[in-house]
Short mmCIF file of C-alpha atoms and ligand atoms in Angstrom, two decimals:
data_model
loop_
_atom_site.label_atom_id
_atom_site.label_comp_id
_atom_site.label_asym_id
_atom_site.label_seq_id
_atom_site.Cartn_x
_atom_site.Cartn_y
_atom_site.Cartn_z
CA MET A 12 125.67 267.19 186.19
CA SER A 13 124.58 268.88 189.02
CA ASN A 14 124.21 267.50 192.45
CA THR A 15 120.72 267.33 193.06
CA ALA A 16 117.77 266.21 190.66
CA GLU A 17 114.46 267.37 189.89
CA ILE A 18 111.52 265.51 189.68
CA LYS A 19 107.95 266.51 188.55
CA VAL A 20 104.52 264.21 190.36
CA GLY A 21 101.10 266.07 189.55
CA GLY A 22 102.81 269.57 188.31
CA GLN A 23 104.38 269.61 191.35
CA SER A 24 108.50 269.87 191.42
CA TYR A 25 110.57 268.10 194.66
CA GLU A 26 114.15 268.69 194.54
CA LEU A 27 116.37 265.22 195.89
CA PRO A 28 120.10 264.90 196.21
CA VAL A 29 122.27 263.61 193.91
CA ILE A 30 124.73 260.82 196.15
CA GLU A 31 128.11 260.27 194.85
CA GLY A 32 130.14 257.11 194.87
CA SER A 33 133.81 257.01 195.37
CA GLU A 34 134.03 255.85 190.99
CA GLN A 35 132.20 258.95 190.47
CA GLU A 36 128.41 256.24 190.16
CA GLN A 37 125.87 258.80 190.88
CA ALA A 38 122.39 258.23 192.84
CA ILE A 39 119.28 260.13 193.72
CA ASP A 40 118.24 259.51 196.64
CA ILE A 41 114.63 258.86 197.02
CA SER A 42 114.27 258.39 200.58
CA ALA A 43 112.23 261.09 201.69
CA LEU A 44 110.25 261.50 198.44
CA ARG A 45 107.17 259.67 199.91
CA GLY A 46 107.11 261.86 203.05
CA GLN A 47 107.29 265.27 200.68
CA SER A 48 105.34 263.62 198.11
CA GLY A 49 102.96 260.94 199.15
CA VAL A 50 105.02 258.75 196.32
CA ILE A 51 107.30 256.11 196.24
CA THR A 52 109.02 254.26 192.84
CA ILE A 53 108.76 250.76 192.06
CA ASP A 54 111.31 248.87 190.66
CA PRO A 55 110.39 244.85 190.32
CA GLY A 56 114.27 243.58 190.42
CA PHE A 57 115.82 245.97 191.85
CA LYS A 58 117.10 247.07 188.49
CA ASN A 59 117.65 250.52 188.36
CA THR A 60 117.64 250.67 192.10
CA GLY A 61 120.64 251.61 195.22
CA SER A 62 120.03 249.54 198.90
CA THR A 63 123.10 250.74 200.54
CA THR A 64 126.02 252.62 200.07
CA SER A 65 129.03 250.24 200.55
CA ALA A 66 132.83 249.71 200.43
CA ILE A 67 133.70 246.56 199.66
CA THR A 68 133.16 245.44 195.76
CA PHE A 69 133.37 247.80 193.60
CA LEU A 70 131.72 246.71 190.27
CA ASP A 71 131.44 248.30 186.17
CA GLY A 72 129.30 246.10 184.56
CA GLU A 73 129.73 248.55 181.03
CA LYS A 74 133.81 247.54 181.23
CA GLY A 75 134.25 244.05 183.02
CA ILE A 76 135.77 246.04 185.88
CA LEU A 77 135.31 243.79 189.62
CA ARG A 78 137.67 245.11 192.71
CA TYR A 79 137.47 243.98 196.03
CA ARG A 80 138.37 246.71 198.25
CA GLY A 81 140.29 248.48 194.82
CA TYR A 82 142.21 245.57 194.07
CA SER A 83 141.03 244.37 190.69
CA ILE A 84 140.19 240.68 191.17
CA GLU A 85 142.71 239.66 188.37
CA ASP A 86 145.40 240.48 190.58
CA LEU A 87 143.95 239.08 193.62
CA ALA A 88 142.88 235.63 191.70
CA GLU A 89 147.05 235.03 189.93
CA LYS A 90 148.49 236.37 193.84
CA SER A 91 146.76 236.25 196.53
CA ASN A 92 144.91 232.89 198.24
CA PHE A 93 141.23 232.54 199.95
CA LEU A 94 142.11 233.20 203.44
CA GLU A 95 144.29 236.46 202.52
CA VAL A 96 141.10 238.19 200.59
CA SER A 97 138.92 236.49 202.98
CA PHE A 98 140.36 239.03 204.71
CA LEU A 99 140.50 241.43 203.81
CA LEU A 100 136.92 241.70 202.45
CA ILE A 101 135.65 241.23 205.64
CA TYR A 102 138.77 243.89 208.08
CA GLY A 103 138.81 246.04 204.79
CA HIS A 104 142.51 245.98 204.02
CA LEU A 105 145.25 243.77 203.12
CA PRO A 106 146.09 241.72 206.84
CA SER A 107 150.09 242.15 207.75
CA ASN A 108 152.41 238.89 208.26
CA GLU A 109 151.19 239.13 211.58
CA GLU A 110 147.48 239.63 211.06
CA TYR A 111 147.80 236.70 208.58
CA THR A 112 149.45 233.91 210.16
CA ARG A 113 146.98 234.83 213.22
CA PHE A 114 143.85 234.55 211.31
CA VAL A 115 144.72 231.72 209.93
CA ASP A 116 145.36 229.98 212.49
CA SER A 117 141.93 230.82 214.22
CA ILE A 118 140.46 229.43 211.15
CA THR A 119 142.79 226.50 211.90
CA LYS A 120 141.76 225.90 215.14
CA HIS A 121 137.88 226.13 214.74
CA THR A 122 137.73 223.12 212.11
CA LEU A 123 135.96 220.49 214.73
CA VAL A 124 132.33 220.99 214.62
CA HIS A 125 130.58 219.90 217.39
CA GLU A 126 129.61 216.01 217.44
CA ASP A 127 126.11 216.34 217.96
CA VAL A 128 126.32 218.58 214.15
CA LYS A 129 126.47 214.23 213.09
CA LYS A 130 123.44 213.36 214.98
CA ILE A 131 121.61 216.09 213.24
CA LEU A 132 123.00 215.45 209.46
CA GLU A 133 121.61 211.77 210.20
CA GLY A 134 117.70 213.07 210.11
CA PHE A 135 118.77 214.30 206.61
CA PRO A 136 117.70 211.47 203.85
CA SER A 137 120.19 210.75 201.07
CA THR A 138 117.85 212.43 198.98
CA ALA A 139 118.67 215.52 200.66
CA HIS A 140 120.29 218.26 198.16
CA PRO A 141 123.85 219.61 199.87
CA MET A 142 122.93 222.68 199.01
CA GLY A 143 119.22 222.03 201.77
CA VAL A 144 122.27 220.38 204.60
CA LEU A 145 124.35 223.21 203.79
CA SER A 146 121.94 225.70 205.15
CA SER A 147 120.20 224.17 207.67
CA LEU A 148 123.78 223.20 209.34
CA VAL A 149 124.86 226.69 209.86
CA CYS A 150 121.96 228.05 210.90
CA ALA A 151 122.09 225.73 213.64
CA GLN A 152 124.84 226.74 214.34
CA THR A 153 122.70 229.30 216.60
CA ALA A 154 122.11 226.38 218.89
CA PHE A 155 125.87 225.11 219.35
CA TYR A 156 126.63 229.14 219.65
CA PRO A 157 123.39 230.81 221.61
CA GLU A 158 125.47 233.23 222.30
CA SER A 159 126.11 234.82 218.57
CA LEU A 160 121.92 234.64 218.43
CA ASP A 161 122.65 238.75 219.56
CA PRO A 162 124.67 239.95 216.90
CA ASN A 163 125.16 243.87 218.64
CA ARG A 164 128.26 242.38 220.92
CA SER A 165 130.90 243.75 220.82
CA ALA A 166 133.33 243.65 217.80
CA ASP A 167 136.17 240.89 219.65
CA GLU A 168 132.44 238.83 220.29
CA VAL A 169 131.23 238.65 216.48
CA ASP A 170 134.96 238.12 215.40
CA MET A 171 135.09 234.60 217.45
CA SER A 172 131.19 233.78 215.43
CA ILE A 173 133.64 234.82 212.21
CA ILE A 174 135.62 232.34 212.35
CA ARG A 175 134.05 230.15 213.31
CA LEU A 176 131.75 230.16 210.31
CA ILE A 177 134.85 230.23 208.16
CA ALA A 178 136.22 227.83 210.08
CA LYS A 179 133.84 225.15 209.82
CA MET A 180 132.36 225.89 206.30
CA PRO A 181 134.15 223.53 204.33
CA THR A 182 133.26 220.65 206.91
CA PHE A 183 129.77 221.62 206.65
CA ALA A 184 130.29 221.54 203.33
CA ALA A 185 132.33 217.33 202.71
CA TRP A 186 129.49 216.57 205.18
CA SER A 187 126.59 217.13 203.76
CA TYR A 188 128.24 215.49 200.53
CA LYS A 189 129.26 212.55 202.31
CA ASN A 190 125.76 211.96 203.74
CA GLN A 191 124.81 212.41 200.34
CA ILE A 192 126.38 208.92 199.02
CA GLY A 193 126.36 207.54 202.53
CA GLN A 194 129.86 207.43 203.41
CA PRO A 195 131.49 207.58 207.09
CA VAL A 196 132.31 211.80 207.37
CA ASN A 197 136.08 212.40 207.26
CA TYR A 198 136.64 214.50 209.87
CA PRO A 199 139.42 218.26 209.71
CA ASP A 200 142.93 217.31 209.12
CA ASN A 201 144.43 220.40 210.54
CA LYS A 202 147.83 219.79 208.58
CA GLN A 203 146.36 221.22 205.57
CA ASN A 204 145.71 224.37 204.59
CA TYR A 205 141.98 225.83 204.05
CA THR A 206 140.97 224.16 200.77
CA ALA A 207 143.22 221.05 200.96
CA ASN A 208 141.57 220.09 203.76
CA PHE A 209 137.88 219.68 202.01
CA LEU A 210 139.32 218.31 199.32
CA LYS A 211 140.61 215.56 201.97
CA MET A 212 136.75 215.43 204.33
CA MET A 213 135.02 214.96 201.11
CA PHE A 214 137.13 211.74 198.63
CA ALA A 215 139.07 210.43 201.42
CA ASN A 216 137.22 207.16 202.97
CA PRO A 217 137.44 204.82 205.13
CA ALA A 218 138.60 201.82 202.37
CA GLU A 219 141.28 204.07 199.82
CA ALA A 220 143.98 206.65 200.69
CA TYR A 221 143.49 210.31 198.99
CA GLU A 222 146.53 212.47 198.63
CA VAL A 223 145.67 215.97 197.77
CA ASP A 224 146.54 216.84 194.57
CA PRO A 225 147.98 220.64 194.65
CA VAL A 226 146.89 220.83 191.04
CA VAL A 227 143.99 220.41 191.97
CA ALA A 228 143.77 222.04 195.65
CA ASN A 229 144.86 225.77 193.72
CA ALA A 230 142.31 225.91 191.54
CA LEU A 231 140.15 225.23 193.78
CA ASP A 232 141.33 228.28 195.89
CA LYS A 233 140.84 230.30 193.29
CA LEU A 234 137.75 229.54 191.88
CA LEU A 235 136.71 230.43 195.56
CA ILE A 236 138.58 234.06 195.66
CA LEU A 237 136.31 234.17 192.00
CA HIS A 238 133.37 234.56 193.89
CA ALA A 239 134.58 235.70 197.19
CA ASP A 240 131.85 238.93 196.77
CA HIS A 241 130.05 240.46 193.76
CA GLU A 242 128.57 243.55 195.66
CA GLN A 243 124.26 243.45 195.41
CA ASN A 244 123.24 240.21 193.92
CA CYS A 245 120.30 238.28 195.24
CA SER A 246 122.19 236.52 197.88
CA THR A 247 124.03 239.16 199.29
CA ALA A 248 120.93 241.86 199.44
CA THR A 249 118.93 238.53 201.35
CA VAL A 250 121.77 238.41 203.91
CA ARG A 251 121.29 242.04 204.60
CA VAL A 252 117.56 242.13 204.57
CA VAL A 253 117.80 239.32 207.37
CA GLY A 254 120.43 241.18 208.75
CA SER A 255 118.54 244.07 209.65
CA SER A 256 116.14 242.22 211.39
CA HIS A 257 118.77 242.24 214.04
CA ALA A 258 118.55 238.13 212.43
CA SER A 259 122.36 236.29 214.01
CA MET A 260 124.61 236.41 211.07
CA TYR A 261 124.47 232.13 211.08
CA ALA A 262 120.25 232.28 210.56
CA SER A 263 121.01 235.19 207.84
CA ILE A 264 123.92 233.03 205.98
CA SER A 265 121.59 230.43 206.61
CA ALA A 266 119.09 232.42 204.28
CA GLY A 267 121.92 233.74 201.29
CA ILE A 268 123.11 229.74 201.14
CA ASN A 269 119.51 229.70 199.90
CA ALA A 270 119.10 232.62 198.14
CA LEU A 271 121.78 231.02 196.39
CA TRP A 272 120.90 227.75 195.53
CA GLY A 273 118.37 229.29 192.65
CA PRO A 274 119.05 228.50 188.92
CA LEU A 275 118.81 231.93 188.04
CA HIS A 276 122.00 232.68 190.36
CA GLY A 277 124.60 230.09 192.45
CA GLY A 278 122.56 226.84 191.12
CA ALA A 279 122.90 227.92 187.56
CA ASN A 280 126.07 226.66 187.87
CA GLN A 281 125.16 222.55 188.07
CA ALA A 282 121.80 223.68 184.86
CA VAL A 283 124.89 224.53 183.04
CA ILE A 284 126.65 221.35 183.18
CA GLU A 285 123.53 219.31 183.51
CA MET A 286 122.56 221.35 180.32
CA LEU A 287 125.50 220.55 178.36
CA GLU A 288 125.55 216.90 179.27
CA ASN A 289 121.78 216.82 177.58
CA ILE A 290 122.63 218.75 174.65
CA LYS A 291 125.30 215.99 174.42
CA LYS A 292 122.77 212.87 174.59
CA ASP A 293 120.37 214.43 172.68
CA GLY A 294 123.95 214.06 170.05
CA GLY A 295 125.73 217.79 170.49
CA ASP A 296 123.18 219.80 167.90
CA THR A 297 124.10 223.20 169.48
CA LYS A 298 122.05 225.22 166.91
CA LYS A 299 118.73 223.20 167.49
CA TRP A 300 119.88 224.55 171.56
CA MET A 301 119.89 228.27 170.46
CA ALA A 302 117.38 228.04 168.96
CA LYS A 303 115.29 226.65 171.80
CA ALA A 304 117.32 229.38 174.38
CA LYS A 305 115.65 231.99 171.61
CA ASP A 306 112.00 230.88 170.63
CA LYS A 307 110.07 233.07 173.91
CA ASN A 308 107.53 229.69 173.69
CA ASP A 309 110.29 227.67 174.92
CA PRO A 310 110.60 228.02 178.87
CA PHE A 311 114.82 227.47 178.20
CA ARG A 312 117.70 229.61 178.22
CA LEU A 313 121.13 229.15 177.49
CA MET A 314 122.50 228.98 181.08
CA GLY A 315 125.57 230.38 181.94
CA PHE A 316 125.04 233.53 179.69
CA GLY A 317 123.51 236.56 180.22
CA HIS A 318 123.89 238.44 183.77
CA ARG A 319 122.03 241.38 184.94
CA VAL A 320 125.03 244.06 185.91
CA TYR A 321 127.80 242.21 183.60
CA LYS A 322 126.33 243.40 179.44
CA ASN A 323 130.50 243.51 178.53
CA PHE A 324 131.68 240.76 179.81
CA ASP A 325 132.50 238.92 183.05
CA PRO A 326 135.52 239.23 184.28
CA ARG A 327 135.07 236.38 186.14
CA ALA A 328 134.19 234.05 182.80
CA LYS A 329 137.68 235.52 181.05
CA ILE A 330 139.71 234.06 184.07
CA ILE A 331 137.73 231.12 184.87
CA LYS A 332 138.11 229.90 181.68
CA LYS A 333 142.06 230.33 181.04
CA ALA A 334 141.63 228.20 184.81
CA ALA A 335 140.00 225.71 182.69
CA ASP A 336 142.50 225.13 180.18
CA ASP A 337 145.31 225.43 182.24
CA VAL A 338 143.94 222.50 184.87
CA LEU A 339 142.19 220.07 182.19
CA GLU A 340 146.07 220.53 180.43
CA LYS A 341 147.67 219.18 183.78
CA LEU A 342 145.07 217.26 184.72
CA GLY A 343 145.30 215.10 181.09
CA VAL A 344 141.22 215.64 181.05
CA LYS A 345 139.74 215.48 178.25
CA ASP A 346 136.42 216.36 178.19
CA PRO A 347 133.89 215.96 175.29
CA VAL A 348 130.77 218.98 177.60
CA LEU A 349 134.07 221.55 177.24
CA ASP A 350 134.14 221.32 172.95
CA ILE A 351 130.19 221.35 173.27
CA ALA A 352 130.42 224.87 176.11
CA LYS A 353 133.29 225.67 172.88
CA GLY A 354 130.73 225.34 169.99
CA LEU A 355 127.83 227.21 172.12
CA GLU A 356 129.71 229.82 173.58
CA GLU A 357 131.30 230.78 169.24
CA GLU A 358 127.96 230.10 168.59
CA ALA A 359 126.34 232.85 171.37
CA LEU A 360 129.18 235.52 170.96
CA ARG A 361 127.93 235.79 167.31
CA ASP A 362 124.64 235.67 167.05
CA PRO A 363 122.08 239.31 166.26
CA TYR A 364 119.68 237.96 169.38
CA PHE A 365 122.50 237.21 172.18
CA VAL A 366 124.98 240.57 170.75
CA GLU A 367 121.85 242.18 171.05
CA ARG A 368 120.63 241.73 174.21
CA LYS A 369 124.65 241.42 175.36
CA LEU A 370 124.68 238.74 176.61
CA TYR A 371 127.67 236.73 177.48
CA PRO A 372 129.08 233.99 178.70
CA ASN A 373 129.41 234.81 182.88
CA VAL A 374 130.55 232.85 185.88
CA ASP A 375 129.66 230.08 185.99
CA PHE A 376 129.46 228.99 181.86
CA TYR A 377 132.93 227.91 183.08
CA SER A 378 133.13 227.01 186.42
CA GLY A 379 131.03 224.26 186.59
CA ILE A 380 133.87 222.18 184.03
CA ILE A 381 136.71 222.88 186.40
CA TYR A 382 134.24 221.25 189.27
CA ARG A 383 133.36 218.09 186.93
CA ALA A 384 138.02 217.89 185.91
CA LEU A 385 138.96 218.70 189.76
CA GLY A 386 136.00 214.88 190.84
CA ILE A 387 133.64 217.27 192.11
CA PRO A 388 129.58 216.40 191.73
CA THR A 389 127.13 218.51 189.65
CA ASP A 390 125.29 219.10 193.16
CA MET A 391 127.90 219.97 194.97
CA PHE A 392 128.95 222.75 192.61
CA THR A 393 126.92 226.04 194.18
CA VAL A 394 127.72 224.53 197.54
CA MET A 395 131.97 225.51 195.88
CA PHE A 396 130.29 228.83 195.22
CA ALA A 397 128.34 229.47 198.38
CA MET A 398 131.63 228.77 200.38
CA GLY A 399 133.30 231.06 197.50
CA ARG A 400 130.95 233.75 198.51
CA LEU A 401 131.06 233.18 202.59
CA PRO A 402 133.51 236.18 203.61
CA GLY A 403 131.73 237.68 201.15
CA TRP A 404 128.58 237.66 203.27
CA ILE A 405 130.54 238.03 206.47
CA ALA A 406 132.22 241.22 205.50
CA GLN A 407 128.26 242.74 203.56
CA TRP A 408 126.93 241.70 207.15
CA LYS A 409 129.16 242.94 209.04
CA GLU A 410 128.77 246.43 206.89
CA MET A 411 125.61 246.96 207.33
CA ARG A 412 125.03 246.18 210.82
CA GLU A 413 128.51 248.54 212.04
CA ASN A 414 126.47 251.38 208.99
CA LYS A 415 123.07 251.03 211.11
CA GLU A 416 121.34 250.09 208.59
CA PRO A 417 117.66 250.44 208.45
CA ILE A 418 115.39 247.31 208.14
CA GLY A 419 114.68 246.28 205.05
CA ARG A 420 111.21 246.84 204.58
CA PRO A 421 110.07 247.76 200.49
CA ARG A 422 106.81 249.08 200.10
CA GLN A 423 104.43 247.80 197.08
CA VAL A 424 101.94 249.26 194.92
CA TYR A 425 99.25 247.25 195.68
CA THR A 426 96.46 245.62 192.77
CA GLY A 427 94.51 243.91 194.37
CA ALA A 428 90.19 244.11 194.43
CA ASN A 429 88.74 247.44 196.30
CA GLU A 430 87.21 246.70 199.56
CA ARG A 431 84.24 245.16 200.32
CA SER A 432 82.00 243.74 202.00
CA TYR A 433 82.09 239.77 203.56
CA VAL A 434 79.27 237.13 201.55
CA GLY A 435 78.65 234.00 203.66
CA MET A 436 79.12 230.60 202.01
CA ASP A 437 75.88 230.21 201.27
CA GLU A 438 74.95 233.30 199.28
CA ARG A 439 78.04 232.97 196.88
N1 CMC B 504 118.92 232.32 177.82
C1 CMC B 504 118.23 233.04 176.57
N2 CMC B 504 117.87 234.73 176.43
C2 CMC B 504 118.40 235.11 177.38
C3 CMC B 504 118.88 234.30 178.28
C4 CMC B 504 120.03 233.58 178.40
N3 CMC B 504 120.52 232.85 179.35
N4 CMC B 504 119.74 235.63 179.86
C5 CMC B 504 118.50 236.38 179.12
N5 CMC B 504 117.78 236.36 178.53
C6 CMC B 504 117.36 237.48 177.59
C7 CMC B 504 115.69 237.47 178.21
O1 CMC B 504 114.44 236.39 177.52
C8 CMC B 504 115.24 238.65 177.93
O2 CMC B 504 115.20 238.84 176.66
P1 CMC B 504 113.43 239.93 176.27
O3 CMC B 504 114.03 241.40 176.45
O4 CMC B 504 113.93 240.11 174.49
O5 CMC B 504 112.46 239.66 177.35
C9 CMC B 504 116.75 239.83 177.66
O6 CMC B 504 117.34 238.82 177.40
C10 CMC B 504 117.12 239.99 179.19
O7 CMC B 504 117.15 239.39 180.22
P2 CMC B 504 116.48 239.03 181.38
O8 CMC B 504 115.85 238.23 182.46
O9 CMC B 504 115.40 240.89 181.83
O10 CMC B 504 117.81 239.95 182.17
P3 CMC B 504 118.05 239.77 183.47
O11 CMC B 504 119.33 240.55 184.60
O12 CMC B 504 116.79 239.59 184.64
O13 CMC B 504 118.46 238.37 183.52
C11 CMC B 504 119.76 236.78 184.28
C12 CMC B 504 120.03 237.94 183.90
C13 CMC B 504 121.58 235.99 184.76
C14 CMC B 504 118.80 236.13 185.70
C15 CMC B 504 119.75 235.90 183.09
O14 CMC B 504 120.36 236.36 182.13
C16 CMC B 504 119.53 234.31 183.60
O15 CMC B 504 118.55 233.50 183.59
N6 CMC B 504 121.22 233.99 182.82
C17 CMC B 504 121.00 232.25 182.93
C18 CMC B 504 120.91 231.37 184.56
C19 CMC B 504 123.00 232.28 184.60
O16 CMC B 504 123.29 231.37 184.00
N7 CMC B 504 122.34 232.76 185.79
C20 CMC B 504 123.74 233.08 186.56
C21 CMC B 504 124.23 234.81 186.30
S1 CMC B 504 125.84 234.84 187.14
C22 CMC B 504 126.33 233.52 188.95
C23 CMC B 504 125.49 234.91 189.78
O17 CMC B 504 126.60 235.90 190.16
O18 CMC B 504 124.86 234.72 190.20
#
């Protein structure tokens, strides 16, 4: 392919540069097109639009490849741990022994949150969804660390904000759950590792002893790795766009948490379990629900199926499916909902509707089943996703700032009324 593209508008040709990524993906750079021709391009949902160049995550949806900084997700999930992967995503290389120790030590040192965070938490009714509480507490960090409002600070100062956020995220997440169930919050226990500390804050209560099960902590760590980044998805694009206005990192990531919340994005893991439970309650007739999913007059969709970029298989779903089997076996959990999930998957994989549209199980199809087996309540599932995605959001925000990207400001094609005169109320 030549390294330019030609576009003809109203008989006039314009030559546009084609840029190439390190995996030979090609993109037509249309940034100068409007200046030359007066026309813009339109692409609702950005289905064919790259918003940035990025050196963080590579994804090939046709081949089912996902790599963080060049390392395959399969390798990282098997051999690494969540904090090492966080360092990799944020700083671009695997840490040396010394870098890793320093990173983990500083995170451990900052797990405690300001005591006044409890007052904010107490202001939420127990009906508050933990995702809303989480995004509020993350944004509230701007009040406790007002210096973080300036994203143009030195790299060391930005690093401090990063460490604080990774350190406090499990505390915010666990406290959002405690608020919902009306139990006193637990303070972090720095003798525990990252995931074990989170589990202890979630599940310990003054009435019973709680010992973290290493099977549960390890499975959760793996899930966090699998969710850690996914290039320019809805929430990550949100983080970058909000940050492009020079809003603080905390504000940008709080916005990302809200974007993740929706059922078409991270909220799908909660929606999957709710769907499977509904199917079970309804008698377990998977064929009936498959028919509903295919009926264009029925708004129901098979949650956990389909993906904007994976059109073959979602590599994360493969790893999670295996991890779900392992965890259920190790913990001795028998979950009837898993049988419904397996039945639905089998039917969908041979159904022409799903095959033709390349709709495969995505990461959320099996993650909810593991979360359930680990004892995580359903409306905390998306909070788990947010905890996992945090290093990815941070890395993407940092890259956007370091690349000095311009403010994100799409254009539109106006389809409303043409100019008309105001008519007084009596004359209407
Ligand atoms: N059930 C039934 N039909 C579906 C589904 C589904 N889950 N997903 C897509 N379709 C159909 C859709 O109706 C459309 O059909 P047609 O061409 O006849 O109009 C076709 O497949 C293409 O769908 P689309 O909505 O244009 O595709 P998209 O790329 O805009 O949407 C998606 C991707 C993930 C939003 C969508 O597949 C979906 O809603 N899935 C269910 C929700 C879900 O599991 N989301 C989690 C995504 S993975 C976690 C994450 O990274 O966010």
